[in-house]
Tab-separated table of C-alpha atoms in Angstrom:
chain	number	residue	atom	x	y	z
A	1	UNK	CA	0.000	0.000	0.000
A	2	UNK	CA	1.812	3.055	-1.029
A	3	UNK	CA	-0.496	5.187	1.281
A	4	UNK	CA	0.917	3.661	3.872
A	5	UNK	CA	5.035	3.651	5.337
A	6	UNK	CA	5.654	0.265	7.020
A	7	UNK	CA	8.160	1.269	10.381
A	8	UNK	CA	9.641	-1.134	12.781
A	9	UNK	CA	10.268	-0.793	16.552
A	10	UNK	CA	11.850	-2.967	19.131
A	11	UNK	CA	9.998	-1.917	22.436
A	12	UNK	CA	7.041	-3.885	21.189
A	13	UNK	CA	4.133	-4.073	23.628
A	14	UNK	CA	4.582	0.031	23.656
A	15	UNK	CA	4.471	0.259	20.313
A	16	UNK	CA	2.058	-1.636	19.586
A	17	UNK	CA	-0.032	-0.211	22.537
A	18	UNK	CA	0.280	3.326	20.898
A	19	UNK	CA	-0.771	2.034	17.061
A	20	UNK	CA	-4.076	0.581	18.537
A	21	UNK	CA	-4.551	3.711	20.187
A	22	UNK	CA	-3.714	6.453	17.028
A	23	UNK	CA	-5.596	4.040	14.773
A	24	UNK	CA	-2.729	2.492	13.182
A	25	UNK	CA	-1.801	-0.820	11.583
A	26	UNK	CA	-0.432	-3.331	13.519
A	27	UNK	CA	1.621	-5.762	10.894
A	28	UNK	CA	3.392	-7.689	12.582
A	29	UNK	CA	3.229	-7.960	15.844
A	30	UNK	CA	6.678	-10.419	16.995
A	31	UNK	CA	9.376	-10.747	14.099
A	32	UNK	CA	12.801	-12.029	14.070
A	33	UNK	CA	14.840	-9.656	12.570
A	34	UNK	CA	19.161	-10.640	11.975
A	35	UNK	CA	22.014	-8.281	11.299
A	36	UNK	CA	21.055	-6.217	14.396
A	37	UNK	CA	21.667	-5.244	17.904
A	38	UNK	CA	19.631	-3.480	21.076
A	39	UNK	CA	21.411	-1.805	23.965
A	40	UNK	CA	18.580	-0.572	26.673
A	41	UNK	CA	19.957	2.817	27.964
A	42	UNK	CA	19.535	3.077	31.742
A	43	UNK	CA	18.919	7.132	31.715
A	44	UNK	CA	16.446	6.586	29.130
A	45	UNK	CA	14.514	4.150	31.354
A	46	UNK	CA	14.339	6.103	34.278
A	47	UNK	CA	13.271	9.563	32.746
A	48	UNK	CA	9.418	9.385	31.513
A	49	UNK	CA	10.060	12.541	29.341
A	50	UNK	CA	12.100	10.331	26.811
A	51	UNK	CA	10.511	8.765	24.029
A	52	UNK	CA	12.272	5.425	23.603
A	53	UNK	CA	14.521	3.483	26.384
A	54	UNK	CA	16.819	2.088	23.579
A	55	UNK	CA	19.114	2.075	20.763
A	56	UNK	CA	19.403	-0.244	18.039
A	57	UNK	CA	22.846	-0.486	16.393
A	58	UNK	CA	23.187	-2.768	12.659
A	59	UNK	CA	25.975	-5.109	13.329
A	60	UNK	CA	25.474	-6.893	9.658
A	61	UNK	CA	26.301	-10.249	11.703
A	62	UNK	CA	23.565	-13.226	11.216
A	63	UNK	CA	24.036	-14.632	14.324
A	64	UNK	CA	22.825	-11.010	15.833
A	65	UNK	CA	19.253	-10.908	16.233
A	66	UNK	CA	16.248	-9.246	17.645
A	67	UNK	CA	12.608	-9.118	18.028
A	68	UNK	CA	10.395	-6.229	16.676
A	69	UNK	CA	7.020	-5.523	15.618
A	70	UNK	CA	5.912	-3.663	12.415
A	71	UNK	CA	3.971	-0.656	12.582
A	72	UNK	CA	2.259	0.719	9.220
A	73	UNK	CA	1.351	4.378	9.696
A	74	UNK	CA	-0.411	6.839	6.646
A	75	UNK	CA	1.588	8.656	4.741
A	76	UNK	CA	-0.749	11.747	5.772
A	77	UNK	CA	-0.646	11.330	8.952
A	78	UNK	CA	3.278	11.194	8.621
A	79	UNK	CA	2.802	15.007	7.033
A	80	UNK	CA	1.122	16.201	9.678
A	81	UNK	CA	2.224	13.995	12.976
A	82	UNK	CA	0.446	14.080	16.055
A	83	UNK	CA	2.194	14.428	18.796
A	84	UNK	CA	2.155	10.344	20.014
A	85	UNK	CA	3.170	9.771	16.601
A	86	UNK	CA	6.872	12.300	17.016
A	87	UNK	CA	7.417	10.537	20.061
A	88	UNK	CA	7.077	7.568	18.624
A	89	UNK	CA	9.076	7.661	15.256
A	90	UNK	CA	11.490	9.701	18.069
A	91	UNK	CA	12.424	12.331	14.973
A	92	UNK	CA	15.696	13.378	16.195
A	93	UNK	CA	19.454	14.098	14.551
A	94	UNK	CA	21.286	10.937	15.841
A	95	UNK	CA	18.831	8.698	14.479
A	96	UNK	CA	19.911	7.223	10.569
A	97	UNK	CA	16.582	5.806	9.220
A	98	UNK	CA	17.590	2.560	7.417
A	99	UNK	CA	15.364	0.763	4.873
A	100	UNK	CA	14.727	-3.116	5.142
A	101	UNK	CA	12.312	-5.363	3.085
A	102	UNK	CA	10.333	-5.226	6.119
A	103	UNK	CA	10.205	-1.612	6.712
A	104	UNK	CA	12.653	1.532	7.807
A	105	UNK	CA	14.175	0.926	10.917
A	106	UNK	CA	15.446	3.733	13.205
A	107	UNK	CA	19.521	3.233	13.763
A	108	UNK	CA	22.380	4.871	16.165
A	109	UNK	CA	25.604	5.037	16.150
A	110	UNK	CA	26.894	4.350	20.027
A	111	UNK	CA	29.996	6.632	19.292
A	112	UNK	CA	27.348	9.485	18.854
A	113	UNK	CA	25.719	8.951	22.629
A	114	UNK	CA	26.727	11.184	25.213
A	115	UNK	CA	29.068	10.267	27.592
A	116	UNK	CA	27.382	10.299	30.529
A	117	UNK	CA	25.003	7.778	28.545
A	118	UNK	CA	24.594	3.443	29.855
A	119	UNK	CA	23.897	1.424	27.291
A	120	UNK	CA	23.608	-2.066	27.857
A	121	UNK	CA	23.516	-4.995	25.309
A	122	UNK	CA	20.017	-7.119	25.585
A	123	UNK	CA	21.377	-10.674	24.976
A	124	UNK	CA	18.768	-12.191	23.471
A	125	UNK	CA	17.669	-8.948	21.594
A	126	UNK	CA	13.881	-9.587	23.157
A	127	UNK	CA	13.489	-6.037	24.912
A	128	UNK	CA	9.875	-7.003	26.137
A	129	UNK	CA	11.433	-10.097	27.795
A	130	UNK	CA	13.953	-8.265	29.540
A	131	UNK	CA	12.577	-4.990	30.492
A	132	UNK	CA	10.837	-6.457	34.297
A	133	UNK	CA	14.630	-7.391	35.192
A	134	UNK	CA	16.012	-4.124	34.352
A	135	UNK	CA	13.180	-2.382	36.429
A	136	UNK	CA	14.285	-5.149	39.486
A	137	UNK	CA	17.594	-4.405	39.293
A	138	UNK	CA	17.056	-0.584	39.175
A	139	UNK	CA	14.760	-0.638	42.061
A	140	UNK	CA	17.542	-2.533	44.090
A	141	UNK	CA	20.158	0.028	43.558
A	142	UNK	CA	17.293	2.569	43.880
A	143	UNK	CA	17.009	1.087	48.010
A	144	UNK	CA	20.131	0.715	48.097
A	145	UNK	CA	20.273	-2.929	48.139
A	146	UNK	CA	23.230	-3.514	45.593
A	147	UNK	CA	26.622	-1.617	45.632
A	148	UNK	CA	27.553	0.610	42.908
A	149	UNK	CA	28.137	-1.989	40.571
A	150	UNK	CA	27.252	-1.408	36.936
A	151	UNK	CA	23.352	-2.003	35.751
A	152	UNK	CA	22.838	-5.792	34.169
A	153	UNK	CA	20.107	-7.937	33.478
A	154	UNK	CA	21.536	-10.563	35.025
A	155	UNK	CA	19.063	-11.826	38.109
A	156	UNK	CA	20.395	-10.401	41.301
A	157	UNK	CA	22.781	-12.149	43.537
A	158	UNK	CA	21.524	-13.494	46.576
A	159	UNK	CA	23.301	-11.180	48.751
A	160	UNK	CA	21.091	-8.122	46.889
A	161	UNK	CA	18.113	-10.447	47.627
A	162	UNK	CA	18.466	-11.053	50.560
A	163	UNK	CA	18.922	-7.406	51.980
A	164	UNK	CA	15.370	-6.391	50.226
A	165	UNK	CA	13.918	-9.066	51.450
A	166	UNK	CA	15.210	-8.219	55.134
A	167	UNK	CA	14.330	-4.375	54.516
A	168	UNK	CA	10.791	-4.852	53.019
A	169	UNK	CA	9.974	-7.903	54.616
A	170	UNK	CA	9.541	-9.741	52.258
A	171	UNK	CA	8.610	-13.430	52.413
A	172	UNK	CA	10.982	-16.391	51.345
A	173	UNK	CA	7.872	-17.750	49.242
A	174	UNK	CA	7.352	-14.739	47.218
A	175	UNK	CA	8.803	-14.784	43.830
A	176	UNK	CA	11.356	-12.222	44.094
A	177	UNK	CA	11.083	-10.120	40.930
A	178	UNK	CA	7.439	-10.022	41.341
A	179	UNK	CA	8.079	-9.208	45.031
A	180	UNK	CA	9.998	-6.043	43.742
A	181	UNK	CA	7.826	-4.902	41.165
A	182	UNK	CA	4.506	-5.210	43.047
A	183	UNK	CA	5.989	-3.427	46.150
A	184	UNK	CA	7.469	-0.224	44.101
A	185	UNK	CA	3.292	-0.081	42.629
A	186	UNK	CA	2.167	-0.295	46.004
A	187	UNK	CA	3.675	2.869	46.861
A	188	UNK	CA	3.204	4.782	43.729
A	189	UNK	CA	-0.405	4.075	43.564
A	190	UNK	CA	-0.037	5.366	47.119
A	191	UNK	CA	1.855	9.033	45.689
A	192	UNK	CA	-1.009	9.032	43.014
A	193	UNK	CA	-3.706	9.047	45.483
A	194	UNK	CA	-1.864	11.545	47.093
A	195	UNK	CA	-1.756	13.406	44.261
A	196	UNK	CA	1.999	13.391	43.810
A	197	UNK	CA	2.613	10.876	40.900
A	198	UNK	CA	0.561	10.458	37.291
A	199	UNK	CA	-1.601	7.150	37.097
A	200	UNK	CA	0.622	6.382	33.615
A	201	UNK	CA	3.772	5.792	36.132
A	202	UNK	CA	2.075	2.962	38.042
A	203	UNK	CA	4.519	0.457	36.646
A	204	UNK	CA	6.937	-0.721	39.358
A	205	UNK	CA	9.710	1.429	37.971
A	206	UNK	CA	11.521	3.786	40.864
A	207	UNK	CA	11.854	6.206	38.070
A	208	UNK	CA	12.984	9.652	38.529
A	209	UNK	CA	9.698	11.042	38.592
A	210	UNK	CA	8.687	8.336	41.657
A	211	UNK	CA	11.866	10.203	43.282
A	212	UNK	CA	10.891	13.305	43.022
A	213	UNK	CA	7.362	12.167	44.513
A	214	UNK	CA	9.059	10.757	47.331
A	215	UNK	CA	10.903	13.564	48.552
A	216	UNK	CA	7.646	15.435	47.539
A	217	UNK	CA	6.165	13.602	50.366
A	218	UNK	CA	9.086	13.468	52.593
A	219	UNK	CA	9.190	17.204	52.636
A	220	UNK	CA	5.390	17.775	53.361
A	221	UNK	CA	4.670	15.253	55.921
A	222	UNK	CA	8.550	14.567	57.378
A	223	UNK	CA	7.242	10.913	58.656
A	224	UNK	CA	10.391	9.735	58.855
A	225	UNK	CA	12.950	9.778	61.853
A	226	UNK	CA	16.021	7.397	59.995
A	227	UNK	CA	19.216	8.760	59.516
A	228	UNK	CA	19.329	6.650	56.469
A	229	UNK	CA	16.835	9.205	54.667
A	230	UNK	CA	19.870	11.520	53.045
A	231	UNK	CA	18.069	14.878	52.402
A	232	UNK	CA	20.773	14.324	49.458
A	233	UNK	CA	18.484	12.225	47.438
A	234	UNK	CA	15.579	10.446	47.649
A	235	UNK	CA	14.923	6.944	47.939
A	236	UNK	CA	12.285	4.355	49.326
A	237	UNK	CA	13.688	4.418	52.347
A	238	UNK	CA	11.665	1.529	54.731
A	239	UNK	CA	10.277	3.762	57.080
A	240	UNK	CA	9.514	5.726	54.551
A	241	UNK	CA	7.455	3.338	52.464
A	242	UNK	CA	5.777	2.554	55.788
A	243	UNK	CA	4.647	5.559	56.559
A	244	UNK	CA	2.947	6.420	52.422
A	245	UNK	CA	0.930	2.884	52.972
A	246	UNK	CA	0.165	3.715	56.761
A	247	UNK	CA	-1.500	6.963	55.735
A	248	UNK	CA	-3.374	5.981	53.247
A	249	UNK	CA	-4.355	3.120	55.264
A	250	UNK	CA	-5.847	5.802	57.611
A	251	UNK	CA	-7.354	7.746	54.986
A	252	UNK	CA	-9.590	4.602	53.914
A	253	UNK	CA	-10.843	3.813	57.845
A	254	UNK	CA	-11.794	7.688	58.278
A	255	UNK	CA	-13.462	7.358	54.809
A	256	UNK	CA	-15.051	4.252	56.046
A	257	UNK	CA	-16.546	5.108	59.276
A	258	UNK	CA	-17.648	8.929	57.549
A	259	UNK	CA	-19.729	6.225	54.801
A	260	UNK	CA	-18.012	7.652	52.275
A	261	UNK	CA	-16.409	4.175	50.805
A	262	UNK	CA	-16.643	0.426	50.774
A	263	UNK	CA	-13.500	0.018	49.126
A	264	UNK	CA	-12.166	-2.879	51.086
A	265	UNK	CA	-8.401	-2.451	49.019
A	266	UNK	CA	-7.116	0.908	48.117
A	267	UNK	CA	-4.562	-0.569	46.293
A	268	UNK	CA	-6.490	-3.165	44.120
A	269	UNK	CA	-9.738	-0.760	43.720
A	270	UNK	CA	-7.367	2.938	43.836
A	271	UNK	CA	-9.460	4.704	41.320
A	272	UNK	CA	-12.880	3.415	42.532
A	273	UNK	CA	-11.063	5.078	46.319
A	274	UNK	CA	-9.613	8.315	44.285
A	275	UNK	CA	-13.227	9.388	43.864
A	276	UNK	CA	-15.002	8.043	46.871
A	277	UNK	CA	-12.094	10.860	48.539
A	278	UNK	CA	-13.353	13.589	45.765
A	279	UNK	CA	-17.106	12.886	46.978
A	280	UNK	CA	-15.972	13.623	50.523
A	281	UNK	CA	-13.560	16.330	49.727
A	282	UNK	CA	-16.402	18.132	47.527
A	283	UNK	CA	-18.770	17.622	50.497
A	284	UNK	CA	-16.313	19.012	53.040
A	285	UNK	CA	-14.109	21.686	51.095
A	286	UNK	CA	-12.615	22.513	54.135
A	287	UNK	CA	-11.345	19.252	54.903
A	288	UNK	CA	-7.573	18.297	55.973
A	289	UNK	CA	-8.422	15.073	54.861
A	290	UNK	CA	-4.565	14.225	52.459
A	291	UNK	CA	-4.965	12.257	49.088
A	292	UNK	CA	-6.557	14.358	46.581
């Protein structure tokens, strides 16, 4: 279809997430694609504002491969782009558009990354199947649970383990990486209700943004006591995390006993809770009542 310019992406459950939404055509939705490399860059993944978390580099080498979908988007709308559709063809100067028989692919040269820049090499060149260890190992040096060792995407050693599991308290039955991710949502759909964090962040990613809500929260409430929270920079300190669950915790009973919810789980139901707290809030303007 010459209406239509066939593009291909390597973050695919994104991508493919954003086509269904802008109306787009899916074509291929897993493809093995040789003669190529992925490197996930670990500033990339931590700042929401930028629109891709990776590079992919051509190597030419057959035994180099990696996974990507095909996206087909109009020709028109590629005139006039909206703006989901700049962040996701991620129109910038260090990207060399490349054609394949598949579609144009969007290629960097690593020389051409800044230095402060860490790109690191996804084996298997499947960057959906490796993303949910790079957020684990983030979060761990992000509680300080690992030294300052170098980001992989290697599991964690057990020493790393075993100190979240001690701080969190976590239990020796709980799959760990799960473990990790579930308890980093816990507490941002905690800042959200609190109005400190957007609802899109919920992932189980500390990301720079959860920091910033953190200290955000820190700073307003100053719940914790530790001399491990460094007013340097923010981090999910335990008694920290306590204290975000604890008051929200107390924000559902008074909700409860004012008949104002029957959310049993703030953290399973959040947005049924977010406006059972804007019916109260609306009813009593002048309450001091916290999560907004």
């Amino acid at each position: 279809m010459a209406d239509i310019r066939n593009y291909i992406f390597a973050e695919r459950k994104r991508v493919i997430d954003i086509a269904l939404q802008c109306d787009l055509t899916v074509i291929c939705e897993k493809k093995e694609l040789r003669g190529y490399q992925i490197y996930i860059v670990e500033q990339w993944v931590c700042d929401r504002n930028e629109p891709s978390n990776i590079v992919k580099v051509f190597t030419g080498d057959d035994s180099h491969v990696i996974q990507v979908a095909i996206i087909g988007i109009p020709v028109s709308l590629l005139r006039n782009p909206t703006l989901e559709i700049k962040r996701l063809l991620n129109d910038s100067s260090h990207l060399k558009l490349k054609p394949t028989p598949d579609g144009e692919i969007m290629l960097v040269d690593l020389t051409e990354l800044r230095f402060d820049r860490d790109p690191i090499l996804v084996p298997n060149g499947d960057y959906d199947a490796c993303i949910t260890q790079a957020y684990v190992n983030i979060n761990l040096r992000r509680t300080n649970c690992t030294g300052r060792i170098s980001l992989t995407l290697l599991s964690p050693n057990p020493t790393s383990e075993e100190k979240f599991r001690s701080s969190y308290k976590i239990a020796d039955a709980a799959e760990f990486n799960d473990a990790v991710i579930n308890l980093v949502k816990l507490v941002q759909k905690s800042l959200f209700l609190f109005g400190l964090l957007k609802e899109d962040y919920i992932d189980g990613l500390i990301c720079n943004e959860t920091k910033v809500a953190l200290w955000i929260f820190h700073s307003q409430y100053g719940p914790v006591k530790s001399i491990d929270f460094s007013g340097k920079e923010p981090w999910l300190e335990p008694h920290l995390m306590a204290s975000i669950v604890s008051k929200l915790l107390v924000c559902r009973n008074k909700l409860q006993d004012l008949n104002f919810t029957n959310v049993k789980d703030p953290f399973t139901d959040y947005n049924a809770f977010r406006e059972d707290i804007g019916n109260y809030q609306v009813t009593n303007p002048s309450s001091i009542l916290t999560p907004i």
